[in-house]
mmCIF file of C-alpha atoms in Angstrom:
data_model
loop_
_atom_site.group_PDB
_atom_site.id
_atom_site.type_symbol
_atom_site.label_atom_id
_atom_site.label_comp_id
_atom_site.label_asym_id
_atom_site.label_seq_id
_atom_site.Cartn_x
_atom_site.Cartn_y
_atom_site.Cartn_z
ATOM 1 C CA MET A 1251 -38.094 50.990 -4.769
ATOM 2 C CA LYS A 1252 -39.903 47.678 -4.420
ATOM 3 C CA ILE A 1253 -40.761 46.376 -7.899
ATOM 4 C CA LEU A 1254 -44.391 44.760 -7.603
ATOM 5 C CA PHE A 1255 -45.194 43.898 -11.131
ATOM 6 C CA ASP A 1256 -42.740 43.269 -14.109
ATOM 7 C CA ASN A 1257 -42.628 41.149 -17.169
ATOM 8 C CA TYR A 1258 -39.749 39.552 -14.699
ATOM 9 C CA LYS A 1259 -40.291 37.948 -11.965
ATOM 10 C CA VAL A 1260 -39.704 39.795 -8.950
ATOM 11 C CA CYS A 1261 -40.260 37.148 -6.212
ATOM 12 C CA ASP A 1262 -40.589 33.093 -6.264
ATOM 13 C CA THR A 1263 -44.285 33.582 -5.552
ATOM 14 C CA CYS A 1264 -45.095 36.312 -7.714
ATOM 15 C CA HIS A 1265 -46.679 35.981 -11.068
ATOM 16 C CA SER A 1266 -44.690 38.054 -14.113
ATOM 17 C CA LEU A 1267 -46.930 39.845 -16.848
ATOM 18 C CA TRP A 1268 -46.046 42.368 -19.399
ATOM 19 C CA GLY A 1269 -45.751 45.957 -17.445
ATOM 20 C CA PHE A 1270 -44.726 48.236 -14.546
ATOM 21 C CA SER A 1271 -45.187 48.754 -11.122
ATOM 22 C CA ALA A 1272 -43.402 49.932 -7.899
ATOM 23 C CA TYR A 1273 -43.953 51.015 -4.646
ATOM 24 C CA LEU A 1274 -42.010 53.636 -2.617
ATOM 25 C CA GLU A 1275 -42.528 52.891 0.976
ATOM 26 C CA GLU A 1276 -40.884 55.612 2.257
ATOM 27 C CA TYR A 1277 -43.424 57.798 0.313
ATOM 28 C CA LYS A 1278 -46.544 55.528 0.461
ATOM 29 C CA LEU A 1279 -46.445 56.084 -3.298
ATOM 30 C CA LEU A 1280 -47.533 53.822 -6.245
ATOM 31 C CA PHE A 1281 -45.844 53.982 -9.313
ATOM 32 C CA ASP A 1282 -47.787 52.817 -12.080
ATOM 33 C CA THR A 1283 -50.234 49.940 -11.962
ATOM 34 C CA GLY A 1284 -49.202 47.332 -14.229
ATOM 35 C CA SER A 1285 -51.351 45.820 -16.668
ATOM 36 C CA ASN A 1286 -53.418 43.500 -14.316
ATOM 37 C CA GLY A 1287 -54.766 44.538 -11.295
ATOM 38 C CA ARG A 1288 -55.615 41.094 -9.752
ATOM 39 C CA VAL A 1289 -52.184 40.334 -10.553
ATOM 40 C CA LEU A 1290 -50.851 43.525 -8.932
ATOM 41 C CA LEU A 1291 -52.848 43.017 -5.961
ATOM 42 C CA LYS A 1292 -51.175 39.194 -5.367
ATOM 43 C CA ASN A 1293 -47.890 40.446 -5.991
ATOM 44 C CA MET A 1294 -48.369 43.150 -3.272
ATOM 45 C CA GLN A 1295 -49.659 40.608 -0.888
ATOM 46 C CA GLN A 1296 -46.890 38.516 -1.444
ATOM 47 C CA LEU A 1297 -44.125 41.328 -0.947
ATOM 48 C CA ASN A 1298 -46.133 42.366 2.221
ATOM 49 C CA VAL A 1299 -47.523 45.682 0.587
ATOM 50 C CA ASP A 1300 -50.614 46.818 1.965
ATOM 51 C CA VAL A 1301 -53.134 48.323 -0.500
ATOM 52 C CA LYS A 1302 -54.525 50.432 2.632
ATOM 53 C CA GLU A 1303 -51.744 51.926 3.479
ATOM 54 C CA ILE A 1304 -51.160 53.813 -0.271
ATOM 55 C CA GLU A 1305 -51.130 57.172 -0.121
ATOM 56 C CA TYR A 1306 -50.335 58.561 -3.235
ATOM 57 C CA LEU A 1307 -50.231 56.902 -7.021
ATOM 58 C CA PHE A 1308 -48.292 58.168 -9.682
ATOM 59 C CA ILE A 1309 -48.943 57.318 -13.471
ATOM 60 C CA THR A 1310 -46.162 57.859 -16.144
ATOM 61 C CA HIS A 1311 -48.193 57.235 -19.311
ATOM 62 C CA SER A 1312 -51.567 55.724 -20.716
ATOM 63 C CA HIS A 1313 -50.211 52.732 -21.871
ATOM 64 C CA TRP A 1314 -52.354 49.656 -21.013
ATOM 65 C CA ASP A 1315 -49.359 47.778 -19.214
ATOM 66 C CA HIS A 1316 -48.758 51.166 -16.996
ATOM 67 C CA ILE A 1317 -52.428 51.658 -15.858
ATOM 68 C CA GLY A 1318 -54.006 48.169 -15.886
ATOM 69 C CA GLY A 1319 -54.448 47.886 -12.307
ATOM 70 C CA LEU A 1320 -55.988 51.518 -11.816
ATOM 71 C CA ASP A 1321 -59.399 50.035 -11.233
ATOM 72 C CA SER A 1322 -58.362 47.914 -8.383
ATOM 73 C CA ILE A 1323 -55.891 49.624 -6.343
ATOM 74 C CA ILE A 1324 -58.838 52.785 -6.267
ATOM 75 C CA GLU A 1325 -61.552 50.158 -5.364
ATOM 76 C CA LEU A 1326 -59.439 48.831 -2.333
ATOM 77 C CA ASN A 1327 -58.286 52.290 -1.435
ATOM 78 C CA PRO A 1328 -60.238 55.288 -3.019
ATOM 79 C CA ASN A 1329 -58.462 57.643 -0.302
ATOM 80 C CA LEU A 1330 -55.596 58.347 -2.653
ATOM 81 C CA THR A 1331 -53.942 61.245 -4.696
ATOM 82 C CA LEU A 1332 -53.494 60.797 -8.047
ATOM 83 C CA PHE A 1333 -50.371 62.597 -10.169
ATOM 84 C CA VAL A 1334 -51.632 61.939 -13.627
ATOM 85 C CA PRO A 1335 -50.195 63.335 -17.164
ATOM 86 C CA SER A 1336 -51.931 65.387 -18.853
ATOM 87 C CA SER A 1337 -52.029 63.305 -22.090
ATOM 88 C CA LEU A 1338 -54.074 61.294 -19.965
ATOM 89 C CA SER A 1339 -57.680 61.074 -21.467
ATOM 90 C CA LYS A 1340 -59.522 63.752 -20.172
ATOM 91 C CA HIS A 1341 -62.724 61.534 -19.904
ATOM 92 C CA LEU A 1342 -60.684 59.595 -17.513
ATOM 93 C CA ILE A 1343 -59.367 62.342 -15.738
ATOM 94 C CA LYS A 1344 -62.980 63.828 -15.317
ATOM 95 C CA ASP A 1345 -64.105 60.165 -13.881
ATOM 96 C CA LEU A 1346 -61.010 59.376 -11.832
ATOM 97 C CA LYS A 1347 -61.647 62.912 -9.701
ATOM 98 C CA THR A 1348 -65.336 61.442 -8.350
ATOM 99 C CA LEU A 1349 -63.193 58.219 -7.391
ATOM 100 C CA VAL A 1350 -60.531 59.491 -5.264
ATOM 101 C CA LYS A 1351 -59.485 62.169 -3.329
ATOM 102 C CA GLU A 1352 -57.479 64.082 -5.172
ATOM 103 C CA VAL A 1353 -55.955 64.095 -9.186
ATOM 104 C CA VAL A 1354 -53.515 66.612 -9.779
ATOM 105 C CA VAL A 1355 -53.060 66.817 -13.304
ATOM 106 C CA CYS A 1356 -49.111 67.216 -14.356
ATOM 107 C CA GLY A 1357 -48.372 69.196 -17.605
ATOM 108 C CA LYS A 1358 -45.528 69.903 -19.669
ATOM 109 C CA LYS A 1359 -43.493 71.667 -17.031
ATOM 110 C CA PRO A 1360 -41.233 70.061 -14.293
ATOM 111 C CA GLN A 1361 -43.207 70.429 -10.577
ATOM 112 C CA LYS A 1362 -42.722 69.516 -6.782
ATOM 113 C CA LEU A 1363 -44.893 67.050 -5.860
ATOM 114 C CA PHE A 1364 -44.615 67.071 -2.084
ATOM 115 C CA ALA A 1365 -41.224 66.111 -0.327
ATOM 116 C CA ASN A 1366 -38.586 65.794 -2.108
ATOM 117 C CA LEU A 1367 -40.124 64.450 -4.937
ATOM 118 C CA TYR A 1368 -40.570 65.905 -8.611
ATOM 119 C CA THR A 1369 -42.185 64.895 -11.612
ATOM 120 C CA THR A 1370 -40.059 65.635 -14.970
ATOM 121 C CA GLY A 1371 -43.178 67.070 -16.658
ATOM 122 C CA VAL A 1372 -44.873 65.331 -19.608
ATOM 123 C CA LEU A 1373 -41.788 64.685 -22.107
ATOM 124 C CA GLY A 1374 -42.130 63.634 -25.539
ATOM 125 C CA ASP A 1375 -45.149 64.147 -28.186
ATOM 126 C CA GLU A 1376 -45.236 60.668 -29.692
ATOM 127 C CA THR A 1377 -45.620 58.930 -26.463
ATOM 128 C CA PRO A 1378 -45.657 61.762 -23.951
ATOM 129 C CA GLU A 1379 -44.754 60.648 -20.245
ATOM 130 C CA GLN A 1380 -43.565 61.748 -17.272
ATOM 131 C CA SER A 1381 -41.188 60.206 -14.743
ATOM 132 C CA LEU A 1382 -40.667 60.322 -11.218
ATOM 133 C CA ILE A 1383 -37.526 62.339 -9.237
ATOM 134 C CA ILE A 1384 -36.532 61.703 -5.846
ATOM 135 C CA ASP A 1385 -34.435 64.507 -4.808
ATOM 136 C CA LYS A 1386 -32.015 62.739 -1.895
ATOM 137 C CA GLN A 1387 -28.328 62.682 -1.326
ATOM 138 C CA GLU A 1388 -28.351 59.914 -3.674
ATOM 139 C CA SER A 1389 -30.630 61.477 -5.862
ATOM 140 C CA THR A 1390 -33.033 58.796 -8.009
ATOM 141 C CA LEU A 1391 -34.769 58.857 -11.295
ATOM 142 C CA ILE A 1392 -37.495 56.270 -12.048
ATOM 143 C CA THR A 1393 -38.928 55.936 -15.618
ATOM 144 C CA GLY A 1394 -42.257 54.327 -16.130
ATOM 145 C CA CYS A 1395 -41.039 53.406 -20.097
ATOM 146 C CA GLY A 1396 -38.330 56.006 -20.789
ATOM 147 C CA HIS A 1397 -40.332 56.708 -24.204
ATOM 148 C CA PHE A 1398 -38.460 59.996 -24.385
ATOM 149 C CA GLY A 1399 -34.836 58.184 -24.044
ATOM 150 C CA VAL A 1400 -33.192 57.430 -20.932
ATOM 151 C CA GLU A 1401 -30.635 59.632 -21.607
ATOM 152 C CA ASN A 1402 -33.141 62.318 -22.085
ATOM 153 C CA ILE A 1403 -34.850 62.119 -19.161
ATOM 154 C CA THR A 1404 -32.109 62.003 -17.174
ATOM 155 C CA LYS A 1405 -30.489 65.205 -18.818
ATOM 156 C CA VAL A 1406 -33.949 67.095 -17.959
ATOM 157 C CA ALA A 1407 -33.858 65.759 -14.437
ATOM 158 C CA ARG A 1408 -30.410 66.815 -13.627
ATOM 159 C CA GLU A 1409 -31.589 70.301 -14.864
ATOM 160 C CA ILE A 1410 -34.689 70.216 -12.502
ATOM 161 C CA ILE A 1411 -32.573 69.197 -9.656
ATOM 162 C CA GLY A 1412 -29.263 71.402 -10.316
ATOM 163 C CA ARG A 1413 -27.149 68.582 -9.699
ATOM 164 C CA ASP A 1414 -26.300 64.728 -11.031
ATOM 165 C CA ILE A 1415 -28.808 62.111 -10.874
ATOM 166 C CA ARG A 1416 -26.912 59.045 -9.188
ATOM 167 C CA CYS A 1417 -29.380 56.578 -9.646
ATOM 168 C CA VAL A 1418 -31.896 55.466 -12.750
ATOM 169 C CA GLU A 1419 -34.658 53.084 -12.685
ATOM 170 C CA GLY A 1420 -37.048 51.355 -14.278
ATOM 171 C CA GLY A 1421 -38.021 50.970 -18.427
ATOM 172 C CA PHE A 1422 -35.782 52.360 -20.047
ATOM 173 C CA HIS A 1423 -36.806 51.253 -23.739
ATOM 174 C CA LEU A 1424 -34.002 49.513 -25.263
ATOM 175 C CA LEU A 1425 -36.310 46.408 -26.163
ATOM 176 C CA ARG A 1426 -35.243 46.759 -29.898
ATOM 177 C CA SER A 1427 -31.981 48.632 -29.911
ATOM 178 C CA SER A 1428 -28.640 47.731 -31.060
ATOM 179 C CA ASP A 1429 -25.437 46.827 -29.013
ATOM 180 C CA GLU A 1430 -24.252 50.130 -30.195
ATOM 181 C CA LYS A 1431 -27.444 52.372 -29.445
ATOM 182 C CA ILE A 1432 -27.236 50.382 -25.834
ATOM 183 C CA LEU A 1433 -23.487 51.288 -25.149
ATOM 184 C CA GLN A 1434 -23.850 54.851 -26.327
ATOM 185 C CA THR A 1435 -26.738 55.320 -23.477
ATOM 186 C CA ILE A 1436 -24.480 53.486 -21.095
ATOM 187 C CA ASP A 1437 -21.863 56.346 -22.010
ATOM 188 C CA ALA A 1438 -24.215 58.939 -21.848
ATOM 189 C CA LEU A 1439 -25.567 58.273 -18.638
ATOM 190 C CA LYS A 1440 -21.492 57.574 -17.540
ATOM 191 C CA GLU A 1441 -20.880 61.026 -18.525
ATOM 192 C CA MET A 1442 -23.926 62.748 -16.317
ATOM 193 C CA GLY A 1443 -22.752 61.356 -13.300
ATOM 194 C CA VAL A 1444 -24.958 58.323 -13.027
ATOM 195 C CA LYS A 1445 -23.647 55.827 -10.822
ATOM 196 C CA CYS A 1446 -26.225 53.061 -10.272
ATOM 197 C CA ALA A 1447 -28.616 51.684 -12.961
ATOM 198 C CA ARG A 1448 -31.640 49.223 -12.768
ATOM 199 C CA PRO A 1449 -33.147 48.744 -16.137
ATOM 200 C CA THR A 1450 -35.839 46.322 -16.370
ATOM 201 C CA HIS A 1451 -39.479 45.999 -18.101
ATOM 202 C CA CYS A 1452 -38.953 47.527 -21.566
ATOM 203 C CA SER A 1453 -35.735 47.718 -21.414
ATOM 204 C CA GLY A 1454 -34.734 43.823 -23.201
ATOM 205 C CA ASP A 1455 -32.483 41.070 -22.141
ATOM 206 C CA ARG A 1456 -29.962 42.283 -23.684
ATOM 207 C CA ALA A 1457 -29.608 46.128 -22.269
ATOM 208 C CA ILE A 1458 -30.020 44.707 -18.859
ATOM 209 C CA GLU A 1459 -26.909 42.259 -19.363
ATOM 210 C CA LEU A 1460 -24.479 45.093 -21.008
ATOM 211 C CA PHE A 1461 -25.918 47.665 -18.130
ATOM 212 C CA THR A 1462 -24.952 45.043 -15.838
ATOM 213 C CA LEU A 1463 -21.371 44.366 -17.424
ATOM 214 C CA SER A 1464 -20.881 47.962 -17.178
ATOM 215 C CA ILE A 1465 -19.137 47.721 -13.607
ATOM 216 C CA ASP A 1466 -18.328 51.325 -13.424
ATOM 217 C CA LEU A 1467 -22.061 52.117 -13.479
#
């Protein structure tokens, strides 16, 4: 996974703004679009990611910092299949269907997308959000913000693929959490068999520090 857009600097010549986007080159899949399309495109150029090569776009939830670059991507590459959560505005979904090749609306039930990629389904009521599972030998869970709780999302992901999730990456939504809560989260992930974690975006500096210090994770 190549991070393209983050509130942490992803390369020396890249611009940093609040939001998140990443690219899975193996699947030609863009995961979220950050908060600003112009910045996303400039960062993609710096990181040698060609917008025309993208075939799929996975949107986790409707917050501005994850869909802000959507128009910019579609304008340059309308030949896309979008995987969007059912919680997205129905008017936006209707408009998107006129702008891209295909829009797949993902509901609360988990489903296989293509190859070995799955959505967890839309989780949570207050801030509904879907996450992405890569069911390979080293299984990976990618979260946008993790509003439902990264440990809860990991539990759901394990149940979907029927085995442990080895790596968890993305936003863990721990920015305002206490050390106790962060350490509880780390312990919960360990107990579920997670061996590596890459918190970023809304995880917060302290969570990133504590995850880094947890050398067994």
